[in-house]
């Protein structure tokens, strides 16, 4: 059992659409327990099911047509994580890039599976989110999954390529306006997975990138070990300067009772307060190392309303005050 998460980067386009039409974006985000300061946290993670509910509520309340499509139109290759971009740019052919995508897709959505299927003279690039069976309005997420894969293909095929078929796992019919945007693309729904297709001949296409940086070496991606613990650790930094979820809300996101969540955390040797304290410390330590932010601002950004409380908590973890920690780090 885990909590499906996605990078904040993928909800930012939905919020931007709301902002552009004067919708009450912040109120909607807050209603669905999402952080209001998304722009500052593109690499952080949030629960994908809450993001989908936010997108659907925005579409319905604001009269937006195909908000998933509208958000996907704003995506480009640069919206993928830095690690994913490096992996793709290092791949000499599209086939190798797609193999790497299948391996590392959880960088973008922690419970997504990506695989390749042969279909005659085409190959389908398929994706599916775990723990989302029967969830309504998944098309909002599936638009982004399909389109960011399309941008990966474009690193080899050129910037104007579009798939001949785009499929959705959701039962969903794109609007006429959406269909007219890619007139040569066939849209189908209610499939076993979401997918786009490419000609088999594309697999040998060379990388169009001018530079091929060294591939990343660490294999530490997405939830591992105790999945619920890993998911909570990934998610908490998004909320430290906002309204931090209660343990009851975390249990609801995971679809289990509070007691079950507490048992799972206990079996991993931690409590929710342990995870929260750890997330606060790691966030504060990173800000102290990497920025010149004032100590009081570091405290607020790490979820502390009282700077003295922050100093005591930080000393418990590190053995030194935040000021001494920064001084020692700068001397290294």
Coordinates of C-alpha atoms in Angstrom, one line a residue, residues 3-280:
X3 CA 0.2 6.9 -2.0
X4 CA 0.6 7.6 -5.7
X5 CA 2.5 10.8 -6.1
X6 CA 3.4 13.1 -9.0
X7 CA 5.8 16.0 -9.2
X8 CA 4.4 19.4 -8.5
X9 CA 5.6 20.4 -12.0
X10 CA 2.7 18.5 -13.5
X11 CA 0.0 20.3 -11.6
X12 CA 1.4 23.8 -12.3
X13 CA -0.1 24.0 -15.8
X14 CA -3.6 23.3 -14.4
X15 CA -3.1 26.0 -11.8
X16 CA -1.8 28.4 -14.5
X17 CA -5.0 27.8 -16.6
X18 CA -7.1 28.7 -13.6
X19 CA -5.0 31.8 -12.9
X20 CA -5.3 33.0 -16.5
X21 CA -9.1 33.1 -16.3
X22 CA -9.3 34.6 -12.9
X23 CA -10.4 31.5 -11.1
X24 CA -9.9 31.2 -7.3
X25 CA -6.9 28.9 -7.8
X26 CA -5.5 29.1 -4.3
X27 CA -8.9 28.4 -2.7
X28 CA -9.3 25.4 -5.0
X29 CA -5.9 24.1 -4.2
X30 CA -6.5 24.5 -0.5
X31 CA -9.9 22.7 -0.8
X32 CA -8.1 19.6 -2.2
X33 CA -5.3 19.8 0.3
X34 CA -2.7 20.8 -2.2
X35 CA 0.1 23.4 -1.5
X36 CA -0.7 26.8 -2.8
X37 CA 2.9 27.7 -3.6
X38 CA 3.3 25.2 -6.4
X39 CA 5.6 27.4 -8.6
X40 CA 8.3 27.3 -5.9
X41 CA 8.2 23.5 -5.7
X42 CA 8.4 21.9 -9.2
X43 CA 10.6 19.0 -8.0
X44 CA 8.5 18.2 -4.9
X45 CA 5.8 15.5 -4.9
X46 CA 2.1 15.7 -4.2
X47 CA -0.7 13.0 -4.1
X48 CA -1.8 12.5 -7.7
X49 CA -5.4 11.6 -6.8
X50 CA -5.8 15.0 -5.1
X51 CA -4.3 16.7 -8.1
X52 CA -6.8 14.9 -10.4
X53 CA -9.7 16.0 -8.1
X54 CA -8.5 19.6 -8.2
X55 CA -8.3 19.5 -12.0
X56 CA -11.8 18.1 -12.4
X57 CA -13.2 20.6 -9.9
X58 CA -11.5 23.4 -11.8
X59 CA -12.8 22.2 -15.2
X60 CA -16.4 21.8 -13.9
X61 CA -16.6 25.0 -11.8
X62 CA -14.9 27.2 -14.4
X63 CA -16.4 25.8 -17.5
X64 CA -13.0 24.8 -19.0
X65 CA -13.1 22.4 -21.9
X66 CA -10.6 19.4 -21.7
X67 CA -8.4 20.9 -19.0
X68 CA -6.1 17.9 -19.3
X69 CA -5.4 18.7 -22.9
X70 CA -5.1 22.4 -22.2
X71 CA -2.5 21.6 -19.5
X72 CA -0.6 19.1 -21.7
X73 CA -0.3 21.8 -24.4
X74 CA 1.9 23.8 -21.9
X75 CA 4.3 20.9 -21.3
X76 CA 7.7 20.7 -23.0
X77 CA 10.8 18.5 -22.6
X78 CA 12.2 20.9 -20.0
X79 CA 9.3 20.1 -17.6
X80 CA 10.7 16.6 -17.1
X81 CA 12.9 16.2 -14.0
X82 CA 16.6 17.0 -14.5
X83 CA 17.5 13.4 -14.0
X84 CA 15.1 12.2 -16.7
X85 CA 16.3 14.8 -19.2
X86 CA 19.9 13.7 -18.6
X87 CA 18.9 10.0 -19.1
X88 CA 17.2 10.8 -22.4
X89 CA 19.9 13.0 -23.7
X90 CA 22.5 10.4 -23.0
X91 CA 20.6 7.7 -24.9
X92 CA 22.1 7.3 -28.4
X93 CA 18.9 6.0 -30.0
X94 CA 15.2 6.3 -29.3
X95 CA 15.0 2.6 -28.5
X96 CA 17.5 2.9 -25.7
X97 CA 15.8 6.1 -24.5
X98 CA 12.5 4.2 -24.2
X99 CA 14.1 1.4 -22.4
X100 CA 15.5 3.9 -19.9
X101 CA 12.1 5.6 -19.6
X102 CA 10.5 2.2 -18.7
X103 CA 13.1 1.8 -16.0
X104 CA 13.0 5.3 -14.6
X105 CA 9.4 6.5 -15.1
X106 CA 8.8 6.6 -11.3
X107 CA 10.9 9.8 -11.2
X108 CA 7.9 11.6 -12.6
X109 CA 5.0 9.7 -11.1
X110 CA 6.0 7.3 -8.3
X111 CA 3.6 4.5 -9.1
X112 CA 3.6 4.7 -12.9
X113 CA 4.6 1.7 -15.0
X114 CA 5.8 2.2 -18.6
X115 CA 6.3 -0.6 -21.1
X116 CA 6.5 -1.2 -24.9
X117 CA 4.2 -3.4 -26.9
X118 CA 4.6 -4.4 -30.6
X119 CA 1.5 -3.7 -32.8
X120 CA 2.3 -4.6 -36.4
X121 CA 4.6 -2.0 -37.8
X122 CA 4.1 0.2 -34.8
X123 CA 5.3 0.1 -31.2
X124 CA 3.0 1.3 -28.4
X125 CA 4.5 3.2 -25.5
X126 CA 2.1 2.3 -22.7
X127 CA 1.7 3.7 -19.2
X128 CA -0.5 2.8 -16.2
X129 CA -0.8 4.2 -12.7
X130 CA -1.0 1.7 -9.9
X131 CA -3.7 1.9 -7.2
X132 CA -6.0 4.0 -9.4
X133 CA -8.4 1.4 -10.7
X134 CA -11.9 2.9 -10.9
X135 CA -10.8 6.4 -10.2
X136 CA -12.8 8.9 -12.2
X137 CA -11.3 11.5 -14.5
X138 CA -7.9 9.9 -14.9
X139 CA -7.8 11.4 -18.4
X140 CA -6.4 14.6 -16.8
X141 CA -3.3 12.7 -15.7
X142 CA -3.2 10.5 -18.8
X143 CA -3.0 13.5 -21.1
X144 CA 0.2 14.5 -19.4
X145 CA 1.6 11.0 -19.4
X146 CA 1.0 10.6 -23.1
X147 CA 2.3 14.1 -24.0
X148 CA 5.5 14.0 -22.0
X149 CA 6.3 10.7 -23.7
X150 CA 5.6 12.5 -27.0
X151 CA 8.2 15.1 -26.1
X152 CA 10.7 12.4 -25.4
X153 CA 10.1 10.9 -28.9
X154 CA 10.6 14.4 -30.3
X155 CA 14.2 14.5 -29.0
X156 CA 14.8 11.9 -31.8
X157 CA 12.1 12.5 -34.4
X158 CA 12.1 16.3 -34.5
X159 CA 9.9 19.0 -32.8
X160 CA 6.8 18.6 -35.0
X161 CA 6.1 14.9 -34.8
X162 CA 2.7 13.8 -33.4
X163 CA 1.5 10.2 -32.9
X164 CA -0.9 8.5 -35.3
X165 CA -2.9 7.2 -32.3
X166 CA -3.3 8.4 -28.7
X167 CA -5.1 6.1 -26.3
X168 CA -6.6 6.6 -22.8
X169 CA -7.3 4.1 -20.1
X170 CA -10.1 6.3 -19.0
X171 CA -13.6 6.3 -20.6
X172 CA -13.2 9.7 -22.2
X173 CA -14.1 11.5 -25.5
X174 CA -11.9 14.5 -26.4
X175 CA -13.8 17.5 -27.5
X176 CA -14.0 18.5 -31.2
X177 CA -11.7 21.4 -30.5
X178 CA -9.1 19.0 -29.0
X179 CA -9.4 16.7 -31.9
X180 CA -8.9 19.5 -34.4
X181 CA -5.6 20.4 -32.8
X182 CA -4.0 17.1 -34.0
X183 CA -6.2 16.3 -37.0
X184 CA -4.1 13.4 -38.1
X185 CA -4.2 11.7 -34.7
X186 CA -6.8 9.1 -33.8
X187 CA -8.1 9.2 -30.2
X188 CA -9.4 6.1 -28.5
X189 CA -10.4 5.5 -24.9
X190 CA -11.3 2.7 -22.4
X191 CA -8.1 0.9 -23.1
X192 CA -6.1 -1.4 -20.8
X193 CA -3.5 1.4 -20.5
X194 CA -2.8 4.8 -21.9
X195 CA -0.4 4.8 -24.9
X196 CA 0.9 6.6 -28.0
X197 CA 2.3 4.7 -31.0
X198 CA 5.4 5.2 -33.0
X199 CA 6.6 3.5 -36.2
X200 CA 9.0 0.6 -35.6
X201 CA 11.5 2.4 -37.8
X202 CA 11.7 5.2 -35.3
X203 CA 13.5 2.9 -32.8
X204 CA 16.8 3.4 -34.6
X205 CA 16.6 7.2 -34.8
X206 CA 19.7 8.9 -33.3
X207 CA 19.5 11.5 -30.6
X208 CA 19.2 15.0 -31.9
X209 CA 20.7 16.5 -28.7
X210 CA 23.9 18.5 -29.4
X211 CA 25.4 17.3 -26.1
X212 CA 25.2 14.0 -24.3
X213 CA 25.9 14.5 -20.6
X214 CA 27.1 11.7 -18.4
X215 CA 24.3 9.5 -17.1
X216 CA 23.3 9.8 -13.5
X217 CA 24.9 7.1 -11.3
X218 CA 22.6 6.8 -8.3
X219 CA 19.7 4.4 -8.4
X220 CA 17.7 6.0 -5.6
X221 CA 14.4 6.8 -7.3
X222 CA 10.9 6.8 -6.1
X223 CA 9.5 4.9 -3.2
X224 CA 11.4 1.8 -2.0
X225 CA 11.5 -0.4 1.0
X226 CA 8.4 0.4 3.1
X227 CA 6.4 2.1 0.4
X228 CA 4.1 4.1 2.6
X229 CA 7.0 5.5 4.5
X230 CA 8.9 6.4 1.3
X231 CA 5.7 8.0 -0.1
X232 CA 5.2 10.2 3.0
X233 CA 8.8 11.2 3.0
X234 CA 8.6 12.3 -0.6
X235 CA 5.3 14.2 -0.1
X236 CA 5.9 16.1 3.1
X237 CA 8.4 18.7 1.8
X238 CA 5.7 20.1 -0.4
X239 CA 3.6 21.0 2.6
X240 CA 6.2 22.3 5.1
X241 CA 5.5 26.0 4.4
X242 CA 1.8 25.4 4.0
X243 CA -0.8 23.4 6.0
X244 CA 0.9 20.2 6.9
X245 CA -1.5 17.2 6.5
X246 CA -2.6 15.4 9.7
X247 CA -2.1 11.7 10.1
X248 CA -5.8 11.3 9.5
X249 CA -5.4 13.0 6.1
X250 CA -2.4 10.9 5.2
X251 CA -4.4 7.8 6.0
X252 CA -7.3 9.0 3.8
X253 CA -4.8 9.6 0.9
X254 CA -3.5 6.1 1.3
X255 CA -7.1 4.7 1.5
X256 CA -6.6 3.0 4.8
X257 CA -7.6 3.7 8.4
X258 CA -5.5 5.7 10.8
X259 CA -4.9 2.6 12.9
X260 CA -3.7 0.7 9.8
X261 CA -1.4 3.5 8.9
X262 CA 0.0 3.7 12.4
X263 CA 0.7 -0.1 12.3
X264 CA 2.5 0.2 9.0
X265 CA 4.6 3.1 10.2
X266 CA 5.3 1.2 13.5
X267 CA 6.4 -1.9 11.5
X268 CA 8.9 0.3 9.7
X269 CA 10.2 1.6 13.1
X270 CA 8.9 5.2 12.8
X271 CA 5.9 7.3 13.7
X272 CA 4.3 10.1 11.7
X273 CA 5.9 12.7 14.0
X274 CA 9.3 11.1 13.3
X275 CA 8.8 11.5 9.5
X276 CA 7.6 15.1 9.9
X277 CA 10.5 16.0 12.1
X278 CA 12.9 14.4 9.7
X279 CA 11.4 16.2 6.7
X280 CA 11.6 19.5 8.6

